[in-house]
mmCIF file of C-alpha atoms in Angstrom:
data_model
loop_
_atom_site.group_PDB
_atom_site.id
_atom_site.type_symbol
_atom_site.label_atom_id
_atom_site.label_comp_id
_atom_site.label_asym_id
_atom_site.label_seq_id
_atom_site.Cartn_x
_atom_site.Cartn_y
_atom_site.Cartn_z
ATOM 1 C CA UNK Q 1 28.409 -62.067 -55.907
ATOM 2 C CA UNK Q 2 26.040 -64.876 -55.375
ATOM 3 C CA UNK Q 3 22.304 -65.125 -53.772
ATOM 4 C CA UNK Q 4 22.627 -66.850 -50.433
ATOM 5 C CA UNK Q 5 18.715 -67.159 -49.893
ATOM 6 C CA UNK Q 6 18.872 -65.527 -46.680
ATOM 7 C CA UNK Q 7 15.766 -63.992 -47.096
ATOM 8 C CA UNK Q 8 13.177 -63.255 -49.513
ATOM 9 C CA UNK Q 9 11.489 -59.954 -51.269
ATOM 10 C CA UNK Q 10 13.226 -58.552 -53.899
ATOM 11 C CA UNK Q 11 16.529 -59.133 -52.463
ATOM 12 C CA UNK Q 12 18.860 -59.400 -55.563
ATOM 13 C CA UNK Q 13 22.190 -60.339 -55.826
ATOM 14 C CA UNK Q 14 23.619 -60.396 -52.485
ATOM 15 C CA UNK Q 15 27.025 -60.285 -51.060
ATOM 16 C CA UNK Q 16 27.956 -61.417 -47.072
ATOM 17 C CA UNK Q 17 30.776 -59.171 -45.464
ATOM 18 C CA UNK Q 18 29.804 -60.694 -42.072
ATOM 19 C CA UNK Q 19 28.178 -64.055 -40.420
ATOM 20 C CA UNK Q 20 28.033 -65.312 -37.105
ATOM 21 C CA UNK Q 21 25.787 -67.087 -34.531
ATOM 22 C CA UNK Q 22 25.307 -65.541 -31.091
ATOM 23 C CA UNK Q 23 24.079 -67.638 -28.285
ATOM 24 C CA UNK Q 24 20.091 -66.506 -29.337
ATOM 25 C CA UNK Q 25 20.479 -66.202 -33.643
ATOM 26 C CA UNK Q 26 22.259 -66.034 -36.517
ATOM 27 C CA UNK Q 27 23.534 -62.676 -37.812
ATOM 28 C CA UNK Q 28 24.567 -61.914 -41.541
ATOM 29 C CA UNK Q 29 25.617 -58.502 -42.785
ATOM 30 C CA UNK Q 30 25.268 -58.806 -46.355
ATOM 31 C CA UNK Q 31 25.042 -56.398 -49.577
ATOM 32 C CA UNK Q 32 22.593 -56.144 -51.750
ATOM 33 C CA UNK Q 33 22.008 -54.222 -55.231
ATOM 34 C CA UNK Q 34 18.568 -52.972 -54.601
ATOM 35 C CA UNK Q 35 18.732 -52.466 -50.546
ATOM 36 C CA UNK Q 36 22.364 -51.657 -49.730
ATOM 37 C CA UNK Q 37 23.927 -52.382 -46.330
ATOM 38 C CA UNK Q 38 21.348 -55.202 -44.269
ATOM 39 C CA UNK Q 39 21.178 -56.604 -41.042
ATOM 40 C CA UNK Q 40 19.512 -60.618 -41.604
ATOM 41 C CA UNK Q 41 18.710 -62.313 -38.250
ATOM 42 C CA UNK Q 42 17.493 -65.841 -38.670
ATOM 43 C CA UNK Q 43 17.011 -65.395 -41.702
ATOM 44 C CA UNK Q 44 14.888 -62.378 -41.481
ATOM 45 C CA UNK Q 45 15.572 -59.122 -42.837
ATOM 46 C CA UNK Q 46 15.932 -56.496 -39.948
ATOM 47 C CA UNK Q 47 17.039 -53.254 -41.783
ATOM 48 C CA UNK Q 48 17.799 -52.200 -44.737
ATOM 49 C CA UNK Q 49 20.283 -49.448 -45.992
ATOM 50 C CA UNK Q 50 18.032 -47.323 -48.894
ATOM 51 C CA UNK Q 51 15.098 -47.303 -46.927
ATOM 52 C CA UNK Q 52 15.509 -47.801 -42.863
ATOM 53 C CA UNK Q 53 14.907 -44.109 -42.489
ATOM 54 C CA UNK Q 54 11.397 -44.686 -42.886
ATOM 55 C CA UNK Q 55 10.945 -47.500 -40.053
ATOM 56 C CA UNK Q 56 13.070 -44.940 -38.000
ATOM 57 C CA UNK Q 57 12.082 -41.835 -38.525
ATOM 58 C CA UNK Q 58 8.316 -43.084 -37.886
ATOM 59 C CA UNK Q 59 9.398 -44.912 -34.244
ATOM 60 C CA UNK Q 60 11.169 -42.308 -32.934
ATOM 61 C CA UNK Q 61 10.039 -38.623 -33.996
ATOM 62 C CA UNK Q 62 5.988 -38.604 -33.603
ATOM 63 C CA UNK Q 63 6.459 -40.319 -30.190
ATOM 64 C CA UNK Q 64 9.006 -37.146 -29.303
ATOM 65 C CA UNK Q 65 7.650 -34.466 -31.162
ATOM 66 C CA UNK Q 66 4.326 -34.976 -29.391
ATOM 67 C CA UNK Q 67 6.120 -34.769 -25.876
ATOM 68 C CA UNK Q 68 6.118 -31.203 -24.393
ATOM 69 C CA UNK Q 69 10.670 -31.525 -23.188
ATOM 70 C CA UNK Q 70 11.452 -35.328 -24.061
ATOM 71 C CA UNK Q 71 15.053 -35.285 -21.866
ATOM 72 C CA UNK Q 72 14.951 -39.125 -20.819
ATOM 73 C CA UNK Q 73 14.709 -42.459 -23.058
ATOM 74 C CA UNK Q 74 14.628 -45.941 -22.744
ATOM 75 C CA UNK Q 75 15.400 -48.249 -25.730
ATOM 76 C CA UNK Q 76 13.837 -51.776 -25.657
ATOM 77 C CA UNK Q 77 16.264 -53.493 -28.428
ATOM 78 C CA UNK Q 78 17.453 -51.048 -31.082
ATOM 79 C CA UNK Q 79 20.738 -52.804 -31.844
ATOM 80 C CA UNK Q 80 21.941 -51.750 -35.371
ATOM 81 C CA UNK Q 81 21.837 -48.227 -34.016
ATOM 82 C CA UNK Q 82 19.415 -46.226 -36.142
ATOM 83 C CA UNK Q 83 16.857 -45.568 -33.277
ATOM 84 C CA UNK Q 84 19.565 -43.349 -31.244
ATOM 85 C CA UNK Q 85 20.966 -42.167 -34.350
ATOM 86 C CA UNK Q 86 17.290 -40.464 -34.786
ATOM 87 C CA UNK Q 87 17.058 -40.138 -30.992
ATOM 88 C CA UNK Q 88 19.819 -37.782 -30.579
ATOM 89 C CA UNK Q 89 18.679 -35.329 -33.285
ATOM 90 C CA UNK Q 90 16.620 -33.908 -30.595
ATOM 91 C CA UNK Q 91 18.197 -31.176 -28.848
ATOM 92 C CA UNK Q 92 16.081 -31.783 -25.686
ATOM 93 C CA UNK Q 93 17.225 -35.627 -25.144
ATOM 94 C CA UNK Q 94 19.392 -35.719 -22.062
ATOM 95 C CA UNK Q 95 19.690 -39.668 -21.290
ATOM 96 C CA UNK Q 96 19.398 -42.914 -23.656
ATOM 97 C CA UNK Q 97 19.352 -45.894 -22.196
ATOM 98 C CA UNK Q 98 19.219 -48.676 -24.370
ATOM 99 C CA UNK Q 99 18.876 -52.714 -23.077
ATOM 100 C CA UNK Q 100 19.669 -54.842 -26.145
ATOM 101 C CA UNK Q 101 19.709 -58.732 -24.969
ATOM 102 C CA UNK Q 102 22.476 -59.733 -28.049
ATOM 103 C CA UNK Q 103 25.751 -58.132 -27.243
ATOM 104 C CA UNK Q 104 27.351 -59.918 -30.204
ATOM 105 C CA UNK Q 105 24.351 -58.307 -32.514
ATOM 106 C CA UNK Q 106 25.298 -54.785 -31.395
ATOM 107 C CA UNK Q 107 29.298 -55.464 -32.144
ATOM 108 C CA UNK Q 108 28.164 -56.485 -35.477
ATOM 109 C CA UNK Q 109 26.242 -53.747 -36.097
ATOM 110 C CA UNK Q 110 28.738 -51.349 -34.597
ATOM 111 C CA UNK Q 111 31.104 -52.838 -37.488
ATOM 112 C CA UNK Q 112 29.026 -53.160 -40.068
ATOM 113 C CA UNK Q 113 26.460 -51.142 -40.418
ATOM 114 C CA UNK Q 114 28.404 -47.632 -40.220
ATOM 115 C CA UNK Q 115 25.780 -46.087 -42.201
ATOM 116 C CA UNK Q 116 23.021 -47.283 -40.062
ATOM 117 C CA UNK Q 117 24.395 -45.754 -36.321
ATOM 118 C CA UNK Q 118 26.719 -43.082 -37.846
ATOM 119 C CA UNK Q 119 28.600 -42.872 -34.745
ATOM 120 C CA UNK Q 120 25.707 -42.948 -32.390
ATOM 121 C CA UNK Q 121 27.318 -45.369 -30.038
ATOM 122 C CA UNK Q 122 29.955 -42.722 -29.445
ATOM 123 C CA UNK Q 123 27.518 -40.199 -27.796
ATOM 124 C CA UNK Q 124 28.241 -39.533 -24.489
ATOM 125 C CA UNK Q 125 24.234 -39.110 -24.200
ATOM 126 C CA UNK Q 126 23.942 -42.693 -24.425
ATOM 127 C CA UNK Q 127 24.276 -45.934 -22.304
ATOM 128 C CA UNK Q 128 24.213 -49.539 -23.773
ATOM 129 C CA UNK Q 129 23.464 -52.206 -21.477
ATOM 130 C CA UNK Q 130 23.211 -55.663 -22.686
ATOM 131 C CA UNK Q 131 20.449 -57.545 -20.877
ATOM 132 C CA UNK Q 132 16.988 -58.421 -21.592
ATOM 133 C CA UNK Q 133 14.830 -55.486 -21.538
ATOM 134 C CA UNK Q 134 11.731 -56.840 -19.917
ATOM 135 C CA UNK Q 135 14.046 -57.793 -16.575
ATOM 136 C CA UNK Q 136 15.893 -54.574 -16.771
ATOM 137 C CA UNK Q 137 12.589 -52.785 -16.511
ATOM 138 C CA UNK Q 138 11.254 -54.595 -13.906
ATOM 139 C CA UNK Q 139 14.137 -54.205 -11.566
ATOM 140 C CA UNK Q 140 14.864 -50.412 -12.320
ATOM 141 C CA UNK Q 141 13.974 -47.816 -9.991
ATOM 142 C CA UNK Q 142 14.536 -44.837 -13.029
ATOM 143 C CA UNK Q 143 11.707 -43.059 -14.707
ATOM 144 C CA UNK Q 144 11.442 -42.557 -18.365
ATOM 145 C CA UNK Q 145 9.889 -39.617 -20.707
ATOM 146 C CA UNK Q 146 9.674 -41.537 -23.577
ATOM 147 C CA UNK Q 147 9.812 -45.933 -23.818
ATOM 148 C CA UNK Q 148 10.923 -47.081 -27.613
ATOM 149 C CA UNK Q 149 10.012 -50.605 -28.705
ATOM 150 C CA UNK Q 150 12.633 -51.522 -31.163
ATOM 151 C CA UNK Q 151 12.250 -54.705 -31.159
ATOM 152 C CA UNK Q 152 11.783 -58.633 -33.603
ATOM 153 C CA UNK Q 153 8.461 -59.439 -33.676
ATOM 154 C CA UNK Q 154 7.475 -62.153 -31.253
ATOM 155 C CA UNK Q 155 7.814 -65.091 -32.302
ATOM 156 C CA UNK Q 156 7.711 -68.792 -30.600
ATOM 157 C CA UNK Q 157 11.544 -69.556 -30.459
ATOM 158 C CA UNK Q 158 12.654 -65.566 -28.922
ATOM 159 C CA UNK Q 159 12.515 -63.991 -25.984
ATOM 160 C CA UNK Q 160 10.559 -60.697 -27.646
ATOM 161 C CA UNK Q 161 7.547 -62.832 -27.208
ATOM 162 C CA UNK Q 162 7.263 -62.062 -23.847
ATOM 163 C CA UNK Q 163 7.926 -57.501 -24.448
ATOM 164 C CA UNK Q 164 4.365 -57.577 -26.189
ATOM 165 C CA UNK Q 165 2.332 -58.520 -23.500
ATOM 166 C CA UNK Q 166 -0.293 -57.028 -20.844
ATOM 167 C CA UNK Q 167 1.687 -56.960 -17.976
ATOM 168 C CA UNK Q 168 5.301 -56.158 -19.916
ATOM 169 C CA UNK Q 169 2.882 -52.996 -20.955
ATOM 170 C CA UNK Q 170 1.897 -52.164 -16.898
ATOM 171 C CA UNK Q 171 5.833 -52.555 -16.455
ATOM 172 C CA UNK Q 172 6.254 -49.984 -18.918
ATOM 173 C CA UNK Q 173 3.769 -47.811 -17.482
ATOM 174 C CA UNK Q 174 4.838 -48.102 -14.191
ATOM 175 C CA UNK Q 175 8.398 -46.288 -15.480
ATOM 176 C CA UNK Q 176 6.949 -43.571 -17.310
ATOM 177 C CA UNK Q 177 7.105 -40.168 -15.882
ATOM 178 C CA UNK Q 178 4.038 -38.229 -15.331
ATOM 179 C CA UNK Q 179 3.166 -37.295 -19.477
ATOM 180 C CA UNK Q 180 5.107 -39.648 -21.099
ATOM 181 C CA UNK Q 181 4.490 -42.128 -23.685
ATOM 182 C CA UNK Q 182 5.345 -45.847 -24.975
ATOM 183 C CA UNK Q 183 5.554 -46.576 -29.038
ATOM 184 C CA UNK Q 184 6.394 -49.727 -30.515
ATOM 185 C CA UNK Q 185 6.393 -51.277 -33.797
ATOM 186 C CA UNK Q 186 3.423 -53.696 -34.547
ATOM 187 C CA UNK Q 187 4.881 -55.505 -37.044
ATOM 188 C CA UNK Q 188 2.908 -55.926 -40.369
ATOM 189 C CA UNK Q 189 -0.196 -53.612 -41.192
ATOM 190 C CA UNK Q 190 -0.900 -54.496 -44.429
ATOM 191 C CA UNK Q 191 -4.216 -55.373 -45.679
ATOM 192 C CA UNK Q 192 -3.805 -59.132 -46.005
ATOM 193 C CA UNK Q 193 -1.170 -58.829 -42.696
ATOM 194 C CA UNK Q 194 -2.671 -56.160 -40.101
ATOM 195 C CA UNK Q 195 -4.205 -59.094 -37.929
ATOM 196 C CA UNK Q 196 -1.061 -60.810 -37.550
ATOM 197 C CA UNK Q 197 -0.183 -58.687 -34.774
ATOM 198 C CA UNK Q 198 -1.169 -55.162 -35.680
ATOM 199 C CA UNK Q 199 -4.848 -55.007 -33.996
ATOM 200 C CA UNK Q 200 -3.639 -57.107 -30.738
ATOM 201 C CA UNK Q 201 -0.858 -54.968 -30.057
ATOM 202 C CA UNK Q 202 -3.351 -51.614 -30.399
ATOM 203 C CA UNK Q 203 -5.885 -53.888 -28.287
ATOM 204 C CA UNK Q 204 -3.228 -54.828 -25.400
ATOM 205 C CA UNK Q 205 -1.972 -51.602 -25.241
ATOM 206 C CA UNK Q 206 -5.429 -50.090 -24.822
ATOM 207 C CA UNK Q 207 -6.286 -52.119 -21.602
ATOM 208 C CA UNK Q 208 -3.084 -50.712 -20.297
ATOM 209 C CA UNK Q 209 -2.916 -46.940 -21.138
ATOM 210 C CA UNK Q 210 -5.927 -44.541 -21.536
ATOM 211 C CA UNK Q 211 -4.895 -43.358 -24.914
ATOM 212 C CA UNK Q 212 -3.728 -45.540 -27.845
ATOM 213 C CA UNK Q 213 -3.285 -44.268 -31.444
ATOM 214 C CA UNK Q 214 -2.236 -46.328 -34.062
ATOM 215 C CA UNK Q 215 -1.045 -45.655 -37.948
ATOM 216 C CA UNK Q 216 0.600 -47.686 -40.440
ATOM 217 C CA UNK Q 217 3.750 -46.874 -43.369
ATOM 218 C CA UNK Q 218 5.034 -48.964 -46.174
ATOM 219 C CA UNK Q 219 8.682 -50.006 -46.518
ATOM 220 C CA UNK Q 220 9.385 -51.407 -49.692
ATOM 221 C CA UNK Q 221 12.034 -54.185 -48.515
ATOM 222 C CA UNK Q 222 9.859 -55.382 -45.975
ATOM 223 C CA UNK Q 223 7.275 -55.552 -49.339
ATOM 224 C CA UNK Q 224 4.547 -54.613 -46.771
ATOM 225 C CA UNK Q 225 3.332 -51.622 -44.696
ATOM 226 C CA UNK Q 226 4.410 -51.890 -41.207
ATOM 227 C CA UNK Q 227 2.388 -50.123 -38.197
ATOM 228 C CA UNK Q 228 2.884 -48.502 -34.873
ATOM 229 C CA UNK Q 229 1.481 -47.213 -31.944
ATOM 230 C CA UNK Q 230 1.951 -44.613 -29.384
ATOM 231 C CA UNK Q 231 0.224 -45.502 -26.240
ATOM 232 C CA UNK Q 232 0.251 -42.620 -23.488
ATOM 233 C CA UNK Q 233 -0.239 -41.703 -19.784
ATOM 234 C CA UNK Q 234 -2.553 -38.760 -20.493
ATOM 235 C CA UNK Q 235 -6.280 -38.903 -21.516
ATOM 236 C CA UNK Q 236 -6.440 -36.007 -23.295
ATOM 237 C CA UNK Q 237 -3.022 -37.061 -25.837
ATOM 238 C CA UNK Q 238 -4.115 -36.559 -29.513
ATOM 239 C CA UNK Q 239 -1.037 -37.242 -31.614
ATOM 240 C CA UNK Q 240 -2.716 -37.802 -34.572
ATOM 241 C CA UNK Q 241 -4.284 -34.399 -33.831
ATOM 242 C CA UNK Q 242 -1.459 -32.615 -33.920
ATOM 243 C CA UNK Q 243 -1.377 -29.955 -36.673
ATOM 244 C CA UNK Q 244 1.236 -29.710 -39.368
ATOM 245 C CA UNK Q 245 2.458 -26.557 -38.635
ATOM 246 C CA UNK Q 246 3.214 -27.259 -35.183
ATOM 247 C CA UNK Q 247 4.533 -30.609 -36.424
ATOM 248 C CA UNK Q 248 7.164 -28.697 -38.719
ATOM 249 C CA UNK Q 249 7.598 -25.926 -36.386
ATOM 250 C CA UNK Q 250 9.131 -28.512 -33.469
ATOM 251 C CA UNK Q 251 10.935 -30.382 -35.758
ATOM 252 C CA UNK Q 252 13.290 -26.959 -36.216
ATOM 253 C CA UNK Q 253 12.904 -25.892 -32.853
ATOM 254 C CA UNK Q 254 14.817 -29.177 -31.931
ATOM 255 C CA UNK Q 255 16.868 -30.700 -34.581
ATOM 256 C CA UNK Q 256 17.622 -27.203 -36.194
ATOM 257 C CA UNK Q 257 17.411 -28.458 -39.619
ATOM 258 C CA UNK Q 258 14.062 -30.353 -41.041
ATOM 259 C CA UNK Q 259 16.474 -31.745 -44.167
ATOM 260 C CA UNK Q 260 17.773 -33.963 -41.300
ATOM 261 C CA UNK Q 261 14.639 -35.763 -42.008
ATOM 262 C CA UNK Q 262 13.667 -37.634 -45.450
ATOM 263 C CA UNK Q 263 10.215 -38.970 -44.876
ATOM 264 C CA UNK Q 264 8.654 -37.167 -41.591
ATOM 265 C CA UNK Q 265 7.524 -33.825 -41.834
ATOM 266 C CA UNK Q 266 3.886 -32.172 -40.896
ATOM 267 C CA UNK Q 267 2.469 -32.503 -44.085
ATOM 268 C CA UNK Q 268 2.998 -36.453 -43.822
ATOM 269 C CA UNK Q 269 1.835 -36.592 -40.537
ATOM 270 C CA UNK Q 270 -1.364 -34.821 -40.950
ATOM 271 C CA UNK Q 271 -2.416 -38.361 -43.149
ATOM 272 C CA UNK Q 272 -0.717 -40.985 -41.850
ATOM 273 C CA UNK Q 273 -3.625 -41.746 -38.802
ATOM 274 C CA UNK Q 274 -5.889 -41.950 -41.728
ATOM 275 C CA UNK Q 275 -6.356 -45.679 -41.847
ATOM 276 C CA UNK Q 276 -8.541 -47.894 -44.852
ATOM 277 C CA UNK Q 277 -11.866 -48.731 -43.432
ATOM 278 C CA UNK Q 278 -11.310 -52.113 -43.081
ATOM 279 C CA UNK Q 279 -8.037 -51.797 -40.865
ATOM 280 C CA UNK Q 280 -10.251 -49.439 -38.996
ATOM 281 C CA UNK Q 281 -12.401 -52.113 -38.406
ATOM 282 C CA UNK Q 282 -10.425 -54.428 -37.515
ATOM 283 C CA UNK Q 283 -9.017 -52.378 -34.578
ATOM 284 C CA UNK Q 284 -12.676 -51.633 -33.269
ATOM 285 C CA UNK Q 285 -13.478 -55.391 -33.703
ATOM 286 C CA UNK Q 286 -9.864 -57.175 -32.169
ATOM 287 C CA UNK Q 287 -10.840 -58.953 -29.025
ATOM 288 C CA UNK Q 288 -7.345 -60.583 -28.436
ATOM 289 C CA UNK Q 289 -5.845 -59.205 -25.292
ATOM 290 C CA UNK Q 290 -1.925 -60.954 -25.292
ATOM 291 C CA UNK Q 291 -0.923 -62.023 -21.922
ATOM 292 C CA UNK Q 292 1.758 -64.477 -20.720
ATOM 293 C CA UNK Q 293 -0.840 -67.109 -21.064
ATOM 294 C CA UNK Q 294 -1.857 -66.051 -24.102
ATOM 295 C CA UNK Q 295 1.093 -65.024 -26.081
ATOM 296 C CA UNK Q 296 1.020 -63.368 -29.702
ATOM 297 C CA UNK Q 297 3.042 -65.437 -32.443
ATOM 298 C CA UNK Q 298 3.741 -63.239 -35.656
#
């Protein structure tokens, strides 16, 4: 074992089974003590064995769980496979499409991160289509129930720079069906990190859709709390109001077993809107509206 310094937290010793460079980054599958099975990109760590459940589980079942028949779903990213893994839990879902713009990071991840997809790729349910998700949307004519931002936070040297801004979010608007509803992560939400990107995401998204809610989770090999937001086509959509009964009463109605799930239940949900004061504040206060012109760097 040795520590290759691929990225920081507390990594520990750290083994490589796999690196390569695709045409847009550098991809290392590596093991760790603490962490397990990760995916590194540039350098950055993406996903983490022990605890990538959380970041899942949070992106993908209050976004469907709060839709009345969720049968359609479009993936922006999601290459290592956890997000349809979670996806197709739901006995509703019909149709994943998922646009990933690395084809060699999705081979990878097929390979190497078996625990991660669990097969997912195999589902007949879903379609993979390697191309960049912001021109795929553009030029589709199909409708969506449910949009999924799985995606690297934006940063100056990727193309996810441009999937986090105003008009990207009237794209995504534009192909949802009547009801349906856009989440995304927002990147850090920590108390020293939520105005890194966290409060202009919520502020974006809330020129764009008439309902935004936001809430945050921590994930201890990201050594932060991350945050998210479900943005939706209908002014009366209250997520966070949602009660835990009915929370825990769907989740059987359409995975059949709630032990599928480690961290998301209705008793979790029923606290996780409940943000510190301060972050609170910050969301009321964020003026930064991210456009093409005015891009977000995290």
């Amino acid at each position: 074992e040795k520590k290759t310094g691929l990225f920081s937290g507390s990594a520990g010793n750290t083994q490589e089974d796999h690196t390569s460079k695709s045409q847009l980054q550098t991809i290392n599958a590596v093991e760790t003590i603490p962490w397990g099975r990760c995916l590194i990109l540039d350098g950055h760590l993406q996903s983490s064995e022990k605890d990538e459940f959380v970041y899942h589980e949070n992106l993908v079942h209050p976004v469907l769980l709060s839709h009345p028949n969720p049968k359609t779903v479009f993936i922006g990213g999601g290459g290592e496979g956890s997000t349809i893994r979670e996806l197709l839990r739901h006995k509703t879902v019909e149709k994943v499409i998922m646009v990933d713009i690395d084809k060699e990071c999705v081979e990878v991840s097929k390979k190497y991160l078996t625990h991660h997809h669990q097969g997912a790729f195999e589902d007949p349910r879903i379609q993979v289509i390697i191309d960049d998700a912001k021109a795929w949307l553009e030029k589709t004519d199909l409708k969506f129930d449910i949009i999924i931002q799985d995606l690297c936070d934006p940063s100056d040297d990727t193309p996810s720079q441009l999937l986090y801004t105003q008009k990207y979010y009237q794209t995504c608007l534009s192909r949802l069906n009547p009801g349906g509803s856009l989440i995304t992560q927002d990147g850090p939400a920590g108390i020293t990190t939520h105005k890194l990107g966290f409060t202009a995401i919520h502020k974006t998204l809330s020129t764009v859709f008439p309902v935004v809610q936001s809430w945050k989770v921590p994930i201890p090999s990201y050594v932060d709390e991350w945050g998210f937001t479900i943005a939706s086509t209908l002014p009366d959509f209250d997520v966070a109001g949602m009660k835990a009964e009915e929370i825990d009463k769907r989740i059987v109605e359409r995975l059949g077993n709630a032990d599928l799930l480690k961290w998301y239940d209705g008793e979790i949900h029923s606290g996780m809107f409940k943000l510190p004061k301060m972050i609170r504040k910050a969301l009321q206060e964020e003026t930064k509206v991210i456009t093409e012109e005015n891009l977000l760097f995290v």
